Amino acid sequence: VQLQASGGGLVQHGGSLRLSCAASGRTVSMYNMAWFRQAPGKEREFVAAITWSGGRTAYADSVNGRFTISRDNAESTVYLQMNSLKSEDTAVYFCAAGTGWKLVREYEYWGQGTQVTVSS
């Protein structure tokens, strides 16, 4: 599975961005998909996950109510809609595919990351 993340950029505090992760290769619809993020000097952390069917989602407490994860299996793409962005959301965002849920080590496939910068 190859994953290509896009949609990052510079946005003002309170603004919105939509990240996309396009998958190719093996049937990605078989896998759970997730977004993680990593800020400078910090460990990679869980942001959101969605099951292969899209029927179940999970969010980190820090983004719950502001971010929404979704997927389109026909297009082999997962999205992360980010609203009410804060400076602490600044990080490189990675998409991942695998059989896990919230832990980095549970995901087998990773995209290259896309930078999100929120200015105050």
mmCIF file of C-alpha atoms in Angstrom:
data_model
loop_
_atom_site.group_PDB
_atom_site.id
_atom_site.type_symbol
_atom_site.label_atom_id
_atom_site.label_comp_id
_atom_site.label_asym_id
_atom_site.label_seq_id
_atom_site.Cartn_x
_atom_site.Cartn_y
_atom_site.Cartn_z
ATOM 1 C CA VAL A 1 0.000 0.000 0.000
ATOM 2 C CA GLN A 2 1.292 3.434 -0.934
ATOM 3 C CA LEU A 3 -0.167 6.482 0.784
ATOM 4 C CA GLN A 4 0.078 10.073 -0.428
ATOM 5 C CA ALA A 5 -1.004 12.815 1.964
ATOM 6 C CA SER A 6 -1.857 16.311 0.791
ATOM 7 C CA GLY A 7 -3.773 19.420 1.769
ATOM 8 C CA GLY A 8 -1.520 20.890 4.403
ATOM 9 C CA GLY A 9 -0.550 24.527 4.517
ATOM 10 C CA LEU A 10 -0.523 27.741 6.503
ATOM 11 C CA VAL A 11 -3.798 28.819 8.100
ATOM 12 C CA GLN A 12 -4.796 31.381 10.678
ATOM 13 C CA HIS A 13 -6.007 30.539 14.152
ATOM 14 C CA GLY A 14 -9.651 29.507 13.928
ATOM 15 C CA GLY A 15 -9.400 28.542 10.278
ATOM 16 C CA SER A 16 -9.990 25.246 8.508
ATOM 17 C CA LEU A 17 -8.086 22.790 6.371
ATOM 18 C CA ARG A 18 -8.965 19.500 4.736
ATOM 19 C CA LEU A 19 -6.279 16.857 4.456
ATOM 20 C CA SER A 20 -6.498 14.033 1.947
ATOM 21 C CA CYS A 21 -4.701 10.711 1.826
ATOM 22 C CA ALA A 22 -4.817 8.854 -1.462
ATOM 23 C CA ALA A 23 -4.012 5.149 -1.335
ATOM 24 C CA SER A 24 -2.828 2.799 -4.034
ATOM 25 C CA GLY A 25 -1.592 -0.747 -4.196
ATOM 26 C CA ARG A 26 -3.303 -3.443 -2.213
ATOM 27 C CA THR A 27 -6.987 -3.089 -1.465
ATOM 28 C CA VAL A 28 -6.904 -0.318 1.094
ATOM 29 C CA SER A 29 -10.593 -0.762 1.828
ATOM 30 C CA MET A 30 -9.568 -3.777 3.912
ATOM 31 C CA TYR A 31 -7.670 -1.598 6.378
ATOM 32 C CA ASN A 32 -8.420 0.796 9.147
ATOM 33 C CA MET A 33 -7.094 4.250 8.355
ATOM 34 C CA ALA A 34 -5.781 6.890 10.711
ATOM 35 C CA TRP A 35 -4.152 10.259 10.998
ATOM 36 C CA PHE A 36 -1.269 10.937 13.327
ATOM 37 C CA ARG A 37 0.745 14.100 13.824
ATOM 38 C CA GLN A 38 4.202 15.009 15.011
ATOM 39 C CA ALA A 39 5.269 18.412 16.237
ATOM 40 C CA PRO A 40 8.948 19.406 16.449
ATOM 41 C CA GLY A 41 10.642 17.743 19.382
ATOM 42 C CA LYS A 42 7.610 15.606 20.208
ATOM 43 C CA GLU A 43 6.614 12.030 19.595
ATOM 44 C CA ARG A 44 4.127 11.107 16.907
ATOM 45 C CA GLU A 45 0.623 11.127 18.366
ATOM 46 C CA PHE A 46 -2.757 9.774 17.425
ATOM 47 C CA VAL A 47 -5.295 12.188 15.939
ATOM 48 C CA ALA A 48 -8.168 10.188 14.436
ATOM 49 C CA ALA A 49 -9.011 6.738 13.099
ATOM 50 C CA ILE A 50 -11.746 5.143 11.040
ATOM 51 C CA THR A 51 -12.591 1.501 10.478
ATOM 52 C CA TRP A 52 -12.419 -0.120 7.069
ATOM 53 C CA SER A 53 -16.196 0.187 6.697
ATOM 54 C CA GLY A 54 -16.334 3.752 7.962
ATOM 55 C CA GLY A 55 -18.789 2.672 10.617
ATOM 56 C CA ARG A 56 -16.656 3.561 13.606
ATOM 57 C CA THR A 57 -14.379 6.506 14.317
ATOM 58 C CA ALA A 58 -12.164 7.637 17.160
ATOM 59 C CA TYR A 59 -10.526 10.940 18.017
ATOM 60 C CA ALA A 60 -7.899 12.256 20.343
ATOM 61 C CA ASP A 61 -9.408 14.352 23.122
ATOM 62 C CA SER A 62 -7.502 17.385 21.864
ATOM 63 C CA VAL A 63 -9.288 17.373 18.494
ATOM 64 C CA ASN A 64 -12.661 15.832 19.333
ATOM 65 C CA GLY A 65 -15.449 18.094 18.135
ATOM 66 C CA ARG A 66 -13.154 20.045 15.808
ATOM 67 C CA PHE A 67 -11.797 17.367 13.438
ATOM 68 C CA THR A 68 -13.727 14.850 11.358
ATOM 69 C CA ILE A 69 -12.266 11.778 9.681
ATOM 70 C CA SER A 70 -14.016 10.163 6.723
ATOM 71 C CA ARG A 71 -13.194 7.819 3.894
ATOM 72 C CA ASP A 72 -14.288 7.060 0.370
ATOM 73 C CA ASN A 73 -13.366 3.467 -0.427
ATOM 74 C CA ALA A 74 -14.420 3.856 -4.047
ATOM 75 C CA GLU A 75 -11.776 6.561 -4.389
ATOM 76 C CA SER A 76 -9.338 4.870 -1.957
ATOM 77 C CA THR A 77 -9.059 8.142 -0.091
ATOM 78 C CA VAL A 78 -9.330 9.161 3.550
ATOM 79 C CA TYR A 79 -9.954 12.731 4.655
ATOM 80 C CA LEU A 80 -9.390 14.791 7.748
ATOM 81 C CA GLN A 81 -11.524 17.921 8.001
ATOM 82 C CA MET A 82 -9.947 20.254 10.537
ATOM 83 C CA ASN A 83 -11.954 23.179 11.870
ATOM 84 C CA SER A 84 -11.300 25.771 14.578
ATOM 85 C CA LEU A 85 -7.590 25.231 14.232
ATOM 86 C CA LYS A 86 -5.287 26.254 17.054
ATOM 87 C CA SER A 87 -1.570 26.932 17.205
ATOM 88 C CA GLU A 88 -1.095 23.647 19.070
ATOM 89 C CA ASP A 89 -2.389 21.806 15.990
ATOM 90 C CA THR A 90 0.787 22.812 14.147
ATOM 91 C CA ALA A 91 2.574 19.613 13.143
ATOM 92 C CA VAL A 92 3.381 17.281 10.305
ATOM 93 C CA TYR A 93 0.321 15.117 9.715
ATOM 94 C CA PHE A 94 0.720 11.503 8.604
ATOM 95 C CA CYS A 95 -1.875 9.116 7.293
ATOM 96 C CA ALA A 96 -1.582 5.429 8.028
ATOM 97 C CA ALA A 97 -3.245 2.187 7.031
ATOM 98 C CA GLY A 98 -3.301 -1.065 8.905
ATOM 99 C CA THR A 99 -5.083 -3.358 11.288
ATOM 100 C CA GLY A 100 -4.536 -1.221 14.360
ATOM 101 C CA TRP A 101 -6.501 1.530 15.993
ATOM 102 C CA LYS A 102 -4.832 4.269 18.063
ATOM 103 C CA LEU A 103 -1.214 3.200 18.419
ATOM 104 C CA VAL A 104 1.604 4.107 16.032
ATOM 105 C CA ARG A 105 3.082 0.612 16.215
ATOM 106 C CA GLU A 106 -0.215 -0.942 15.083
ATOM 107 C CA TYR A 107 -0.051 0.589 11.592
ATOM 108 C CA GLU A 108 1.872 -1.077 8.788
ATOM 109 C CA TYR A 109 1.736 1.559 6.063
ATOM 110 C CA TRP A 110 2.518 5.274 6.261
ATOM 111 C CA GLY A 111 2.335 8.283 4.019
ATOM 112 C CA GLN A 112 5.082 10.885 3.751
ATOM 113 C CA GLY A 113 3.393 13.565 5.847
ATOM 114 C CA THR A 114 1.998 17.002 5.129
ATOM 115 C CA GLN A 115 2.829 20.140 7.114
ATOM 116 C CA VAL A 116 0.069 22.053 8.866
ATOM 117 C CA THR A 117 1.015 25.412 10.362
ATOM 118 C CA VAL A 118 -1.475 27.479 12.338
ATOM 119 C CA SER A 119 -0.536 31.100 12.892
ATOM 120 C CA SER A 120 -1.758 32.941 15.965
#
